[in-house]
Coordinates of C-alpha atoms in Angstrom, one line a residue:
X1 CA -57.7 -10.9 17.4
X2 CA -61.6 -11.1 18.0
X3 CA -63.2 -14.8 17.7
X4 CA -66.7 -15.4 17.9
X5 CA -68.1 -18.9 18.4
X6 CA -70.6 -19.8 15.3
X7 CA -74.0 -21.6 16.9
X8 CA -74.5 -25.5 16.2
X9 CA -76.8 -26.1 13.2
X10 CA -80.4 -27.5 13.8
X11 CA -83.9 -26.8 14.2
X12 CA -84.8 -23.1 13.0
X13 CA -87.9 -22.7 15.0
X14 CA -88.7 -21.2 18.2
X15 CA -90.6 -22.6 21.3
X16 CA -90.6 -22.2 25.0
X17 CA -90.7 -24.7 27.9
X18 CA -94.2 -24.8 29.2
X19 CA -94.4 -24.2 33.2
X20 CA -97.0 -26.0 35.3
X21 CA -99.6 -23.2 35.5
X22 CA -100.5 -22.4 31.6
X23 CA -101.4 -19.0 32.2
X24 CA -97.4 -18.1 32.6
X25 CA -96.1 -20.8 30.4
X26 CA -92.5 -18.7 29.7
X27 CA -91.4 -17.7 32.8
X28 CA -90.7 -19.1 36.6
X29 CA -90.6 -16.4 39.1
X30 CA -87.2 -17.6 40.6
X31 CA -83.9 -17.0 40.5
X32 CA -82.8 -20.3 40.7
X33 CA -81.3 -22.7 38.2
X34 CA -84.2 -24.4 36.5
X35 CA -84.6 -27.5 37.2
X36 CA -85.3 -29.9 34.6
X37 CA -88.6 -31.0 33.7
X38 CA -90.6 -33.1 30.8
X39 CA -92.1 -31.4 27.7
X40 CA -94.4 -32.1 25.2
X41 CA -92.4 -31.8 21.8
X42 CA -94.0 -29.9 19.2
X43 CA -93.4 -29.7 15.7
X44 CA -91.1 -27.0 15.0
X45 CA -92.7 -24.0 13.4
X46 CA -91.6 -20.5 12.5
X47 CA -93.2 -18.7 15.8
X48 CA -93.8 -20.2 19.2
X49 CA -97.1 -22.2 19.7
X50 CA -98.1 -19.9 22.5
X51 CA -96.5 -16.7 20.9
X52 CA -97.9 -13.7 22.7
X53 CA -98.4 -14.9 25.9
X54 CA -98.9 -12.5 29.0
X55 CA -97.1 -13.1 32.2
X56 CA -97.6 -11.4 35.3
X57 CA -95.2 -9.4 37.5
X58 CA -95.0 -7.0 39.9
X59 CA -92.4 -4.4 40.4
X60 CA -88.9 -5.6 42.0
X61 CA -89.5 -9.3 40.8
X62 CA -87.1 -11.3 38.8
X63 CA -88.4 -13.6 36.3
X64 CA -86.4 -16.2 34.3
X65 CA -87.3 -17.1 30.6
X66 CA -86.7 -20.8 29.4
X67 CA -86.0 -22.3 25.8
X68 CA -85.3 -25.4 25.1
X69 CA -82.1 -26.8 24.6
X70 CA -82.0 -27.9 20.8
X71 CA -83.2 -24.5 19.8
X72 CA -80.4 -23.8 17.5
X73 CA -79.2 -19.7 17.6
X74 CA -80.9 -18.9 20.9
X75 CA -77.5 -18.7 23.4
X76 CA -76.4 -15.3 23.5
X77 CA -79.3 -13.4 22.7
X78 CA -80.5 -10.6 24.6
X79 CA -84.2 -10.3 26.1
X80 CA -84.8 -6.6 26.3
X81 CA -88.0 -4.5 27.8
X82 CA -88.2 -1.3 29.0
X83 CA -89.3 -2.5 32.2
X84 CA -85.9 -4.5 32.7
X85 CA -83.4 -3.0 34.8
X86 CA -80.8 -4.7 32.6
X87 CA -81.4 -7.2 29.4
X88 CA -81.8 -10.4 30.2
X89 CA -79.2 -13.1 28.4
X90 CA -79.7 -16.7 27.3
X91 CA -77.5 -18.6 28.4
X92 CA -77.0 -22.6 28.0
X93 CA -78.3 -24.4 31.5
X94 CA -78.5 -28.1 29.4
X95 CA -80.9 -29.2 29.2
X96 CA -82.3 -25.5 28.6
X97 CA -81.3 -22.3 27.6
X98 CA -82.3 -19.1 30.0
X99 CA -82.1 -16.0 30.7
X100 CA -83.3 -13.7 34.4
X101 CA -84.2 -9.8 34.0
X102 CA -85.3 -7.9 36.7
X103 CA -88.8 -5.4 36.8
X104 CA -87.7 -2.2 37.9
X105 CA -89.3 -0.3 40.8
X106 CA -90.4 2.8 39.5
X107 CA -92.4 0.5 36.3
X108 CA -96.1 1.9 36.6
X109 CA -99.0 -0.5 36.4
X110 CA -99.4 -2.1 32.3
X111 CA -98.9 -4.1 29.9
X112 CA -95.3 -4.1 28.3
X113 CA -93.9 -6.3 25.4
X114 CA -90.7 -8.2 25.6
X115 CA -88.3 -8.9 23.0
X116 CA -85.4 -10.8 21.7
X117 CA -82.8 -9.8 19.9
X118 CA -79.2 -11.0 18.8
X119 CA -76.4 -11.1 20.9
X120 CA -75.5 -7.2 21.2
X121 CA -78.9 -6.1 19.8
X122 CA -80.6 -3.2 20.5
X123 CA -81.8 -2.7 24.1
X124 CA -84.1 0.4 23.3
X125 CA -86.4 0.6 20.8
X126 CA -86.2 -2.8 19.5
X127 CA -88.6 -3.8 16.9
X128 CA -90.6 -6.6 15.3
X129 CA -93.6 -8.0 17.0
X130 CA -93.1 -9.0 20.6
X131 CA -92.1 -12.3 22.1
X132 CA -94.1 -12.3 25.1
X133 CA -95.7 -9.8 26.8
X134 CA -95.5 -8.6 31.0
X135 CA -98.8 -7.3 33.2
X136 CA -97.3 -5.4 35.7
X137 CA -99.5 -5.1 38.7
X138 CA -100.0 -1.5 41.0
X139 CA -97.9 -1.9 44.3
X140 CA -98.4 0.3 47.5
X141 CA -96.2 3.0 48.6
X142 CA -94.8 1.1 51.4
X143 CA -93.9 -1.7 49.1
X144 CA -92.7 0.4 46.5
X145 CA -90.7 1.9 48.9
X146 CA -89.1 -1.5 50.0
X147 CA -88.6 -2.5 46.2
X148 CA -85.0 -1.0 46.0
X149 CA -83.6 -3.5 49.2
X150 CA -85.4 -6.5 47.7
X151 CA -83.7 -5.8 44.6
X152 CA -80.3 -5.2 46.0
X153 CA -80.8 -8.7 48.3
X154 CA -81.1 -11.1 44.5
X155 CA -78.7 -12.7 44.2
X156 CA -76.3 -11.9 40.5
X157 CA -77.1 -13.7 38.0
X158 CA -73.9 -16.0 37.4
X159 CA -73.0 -15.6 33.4
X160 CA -71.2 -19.5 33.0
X161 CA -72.9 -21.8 30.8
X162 CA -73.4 -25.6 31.3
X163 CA -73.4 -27.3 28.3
X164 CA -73.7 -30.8 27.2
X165 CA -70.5 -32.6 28.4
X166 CA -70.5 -34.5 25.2
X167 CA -69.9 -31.4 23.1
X168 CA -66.3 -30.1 22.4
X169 CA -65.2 -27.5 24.4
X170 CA -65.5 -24.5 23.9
X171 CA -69.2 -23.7 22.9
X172 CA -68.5 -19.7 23.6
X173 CA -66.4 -17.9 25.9
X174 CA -68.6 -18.5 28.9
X175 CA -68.5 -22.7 28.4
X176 CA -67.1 -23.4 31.7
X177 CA -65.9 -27.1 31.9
X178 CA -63.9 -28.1 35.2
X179 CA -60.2 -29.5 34.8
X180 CA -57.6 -31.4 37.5
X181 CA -54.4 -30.1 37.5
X182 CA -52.6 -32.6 34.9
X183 CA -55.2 -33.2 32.7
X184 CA -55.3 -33.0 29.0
X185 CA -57.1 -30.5 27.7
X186 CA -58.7 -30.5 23.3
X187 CA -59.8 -27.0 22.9
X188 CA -61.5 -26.8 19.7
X189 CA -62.5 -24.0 17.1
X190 CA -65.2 -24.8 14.3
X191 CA -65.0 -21.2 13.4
X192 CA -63.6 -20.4 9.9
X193 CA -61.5 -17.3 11.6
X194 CA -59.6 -19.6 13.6
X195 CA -56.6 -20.6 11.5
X196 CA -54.3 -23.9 11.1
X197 CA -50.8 -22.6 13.2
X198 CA -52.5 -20.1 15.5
X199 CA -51.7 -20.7 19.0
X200 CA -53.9 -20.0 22.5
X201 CA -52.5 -19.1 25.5
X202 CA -53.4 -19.6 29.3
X203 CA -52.1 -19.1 32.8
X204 CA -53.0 -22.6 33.3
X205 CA -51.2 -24.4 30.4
X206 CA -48.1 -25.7 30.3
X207 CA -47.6 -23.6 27.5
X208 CA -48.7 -22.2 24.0
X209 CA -51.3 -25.0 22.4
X210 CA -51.1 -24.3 18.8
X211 CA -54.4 -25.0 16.6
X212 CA -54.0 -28.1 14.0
X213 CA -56.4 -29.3 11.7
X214 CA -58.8 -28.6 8.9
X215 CA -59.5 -25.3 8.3
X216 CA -63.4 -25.5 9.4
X217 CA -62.0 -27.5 12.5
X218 CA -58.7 -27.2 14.4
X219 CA -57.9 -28.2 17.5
X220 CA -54.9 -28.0 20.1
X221 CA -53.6 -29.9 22.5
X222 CA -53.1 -28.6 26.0
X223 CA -52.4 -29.9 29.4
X224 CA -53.4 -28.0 32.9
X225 CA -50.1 -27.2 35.4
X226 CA -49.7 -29.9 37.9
X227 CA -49.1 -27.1 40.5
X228 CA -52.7 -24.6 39.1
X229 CA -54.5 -23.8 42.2
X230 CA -58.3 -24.0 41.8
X231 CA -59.7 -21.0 40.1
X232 CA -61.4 -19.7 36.9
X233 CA -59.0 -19.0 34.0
X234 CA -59.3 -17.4 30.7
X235 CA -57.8 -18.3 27.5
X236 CA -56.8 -16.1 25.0
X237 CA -55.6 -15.9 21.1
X238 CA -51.9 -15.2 21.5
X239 CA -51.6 -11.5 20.3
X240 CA -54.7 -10.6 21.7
X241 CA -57.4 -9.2 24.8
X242 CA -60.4 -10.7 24.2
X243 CA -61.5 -13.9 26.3
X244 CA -62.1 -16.7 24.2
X245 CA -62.5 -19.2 26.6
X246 CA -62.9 -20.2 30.2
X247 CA -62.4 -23.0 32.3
X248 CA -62.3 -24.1 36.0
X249 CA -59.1 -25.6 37.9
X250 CA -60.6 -28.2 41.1
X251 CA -59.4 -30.8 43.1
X252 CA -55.5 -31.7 42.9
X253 CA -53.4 -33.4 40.2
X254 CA -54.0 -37.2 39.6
X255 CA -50.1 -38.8 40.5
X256 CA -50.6 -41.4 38.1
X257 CA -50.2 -38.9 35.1
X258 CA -46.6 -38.8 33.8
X259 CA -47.0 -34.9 33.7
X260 CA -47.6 -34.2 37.1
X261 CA -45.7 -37.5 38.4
X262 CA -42.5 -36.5 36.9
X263 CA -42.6 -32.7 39.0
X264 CA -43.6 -34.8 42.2
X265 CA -39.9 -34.6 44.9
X266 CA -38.7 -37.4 43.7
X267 CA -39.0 -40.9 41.5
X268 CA -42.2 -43.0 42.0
X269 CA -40.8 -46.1 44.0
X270 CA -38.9 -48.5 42.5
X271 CA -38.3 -46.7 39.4
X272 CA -35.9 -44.2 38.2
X273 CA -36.8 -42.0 35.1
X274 CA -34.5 -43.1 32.1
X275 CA -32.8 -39.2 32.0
X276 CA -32.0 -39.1 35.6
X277 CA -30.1 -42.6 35.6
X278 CA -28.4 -41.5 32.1
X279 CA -27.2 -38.1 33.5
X280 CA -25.9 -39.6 36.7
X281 CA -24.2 -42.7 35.3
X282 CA -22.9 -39.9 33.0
X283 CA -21.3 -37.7 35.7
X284 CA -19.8 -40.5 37.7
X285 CA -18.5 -41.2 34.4
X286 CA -16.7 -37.8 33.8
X287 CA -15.6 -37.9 37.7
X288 CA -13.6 -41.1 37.2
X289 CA -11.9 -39.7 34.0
X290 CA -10.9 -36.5 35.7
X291 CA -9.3 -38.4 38.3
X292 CA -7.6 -40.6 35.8
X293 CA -6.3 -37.6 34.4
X294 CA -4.7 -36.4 37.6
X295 CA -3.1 -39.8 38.1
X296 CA -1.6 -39.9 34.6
X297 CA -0.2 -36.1 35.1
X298 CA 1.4 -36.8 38.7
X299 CA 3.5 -39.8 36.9
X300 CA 4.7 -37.6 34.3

């Protein structure tokens, strides 16, 4: 049962962050998270200001592509070049969007266009005019011949998504918030697939959390296991294999929530649950009328 997350409405334009030296204002050579950093807003328009910029690269080097965050449609899509050893994805980093790609070894000296295209999109071949373009500088034999271990040593580019804490959760299947063991989770669908009465399930719930609500919004409510051990799970439609969510289990359950309080070995102090007095004033109860009983029959 397939579900795909439908992008927040906003601003159909496109722009990129500009980086401090303006000759390579799309692209940090890092692969570090970028950090975030003022920019001049400009009035949104149907290409970027600086469309068909060239950057400059040289084989074996990673570079990382930043939008900003309010671009509306951008998370998910797939920067492609034939100089990539893999596309690059955008992927929410609030308060921008980016993706990394990697400049194979073997790429001779050029230029090369680079491309974006939707989520799944064509890899080879893709058309329209280019986003930005990539100088790829000559390289010796002896570096050339180094290129494949300094590739091997990056470090993987880490596919979770940070976005905006004030935003329900999930934005896509790689919206990775962080949960105690305990807490109440609202995992909500805006998409018009996801129906009133269909159910998600999760090795760390409690148990099913059924979808309620409006048909264009319905949410569930689910609460994380008292005793989940700190990990990533996934969350699925019940009935079917595809991920539709993830989230992140850390730190230990808070004792003050009545869920995790009432698995804890015994009563808080001073206080005895309502069912565990009932059921024992109950049983004493039934042994003093069994030994009534006993009494009565001895007599007779």
């Amino acid at each position: 049962m397939g579900r795909t997350k439908t992008a927040a409405a906003g601003v159909a334009a496109l722009t990129m962050l500009l980086m401090p030296s303006a000759g390579t204002a799309f692209a940090a050579r890092t692969a570090d998270r970028p950090t975030p950093r003022s920019t001049p807003q400009s009035t949104p328009q149907s290409t970027p200001p600086d469309a068909g910029a060239r950057l400059s690269a040289s084989p074996g080097e990673r570079l990382t592509f930043t939008l900003p965050a309010w671009l509306p449609g951008k998370n998910g899509n797939r920067v492609v070049s034939e100089i990539f050893l893999e596309p690059g994805t955008l992927r929410m980093d609030d308060p921008v969007i980016t993706a990394v790609a990697t400049v194979a070894c073997d790429t001779p000296p050029g230029v090369y266009p680079v491309r974006q295209t939707g989520p799944g999109g064509p890899t080879e071949g893709a058309g329209g005019e280019p986003w930005v373009s990539v100088e790829v500088a000559g390289i010796g034999a002896a570096e050339r011949a180094a290129c494949p271990g300094k590739v091997a040593a990056l470090p993987p580019e880490q596919p979770e998504e940070h976005w905006p804490a004030g935003l329900s959760w999930p934005q896509s299947p790689w919206d990775v918030r962080t949960f105690r063991p305990g807490e109440e989770v609202t995992p909500t669908a805006s998409d018009a697939s996801a129906g009133y009465g269909d159910t998600l399930t999760s090795p760390g719930f409690t148990g099913k959390a059924v979808m309620r609500g409006a048909k264009a919004v319905v949410t569930a409510a689910a609460t994380i296991r008292c005793d989940a051990g700190p990990g990533l799970y996934e969350v699925r439609w019940a009935g079917g294999d595809e991920v539709w969510a993830r989230y992140r289990v850390a730190g230990s359950a808070d004792p003050n929530r009545p869920a995790c309080r009432d698995r804890a070995a015994g009563p808080a102090p001073g206080h005895t649950p309502w069912l565990v007095g009932t059921a024992a004033a109950l049983a004493a109860a039934g042994v003093a009328a069994h030994a009534v009983a006993r009494r009565r029959r001895r007599r007779r």
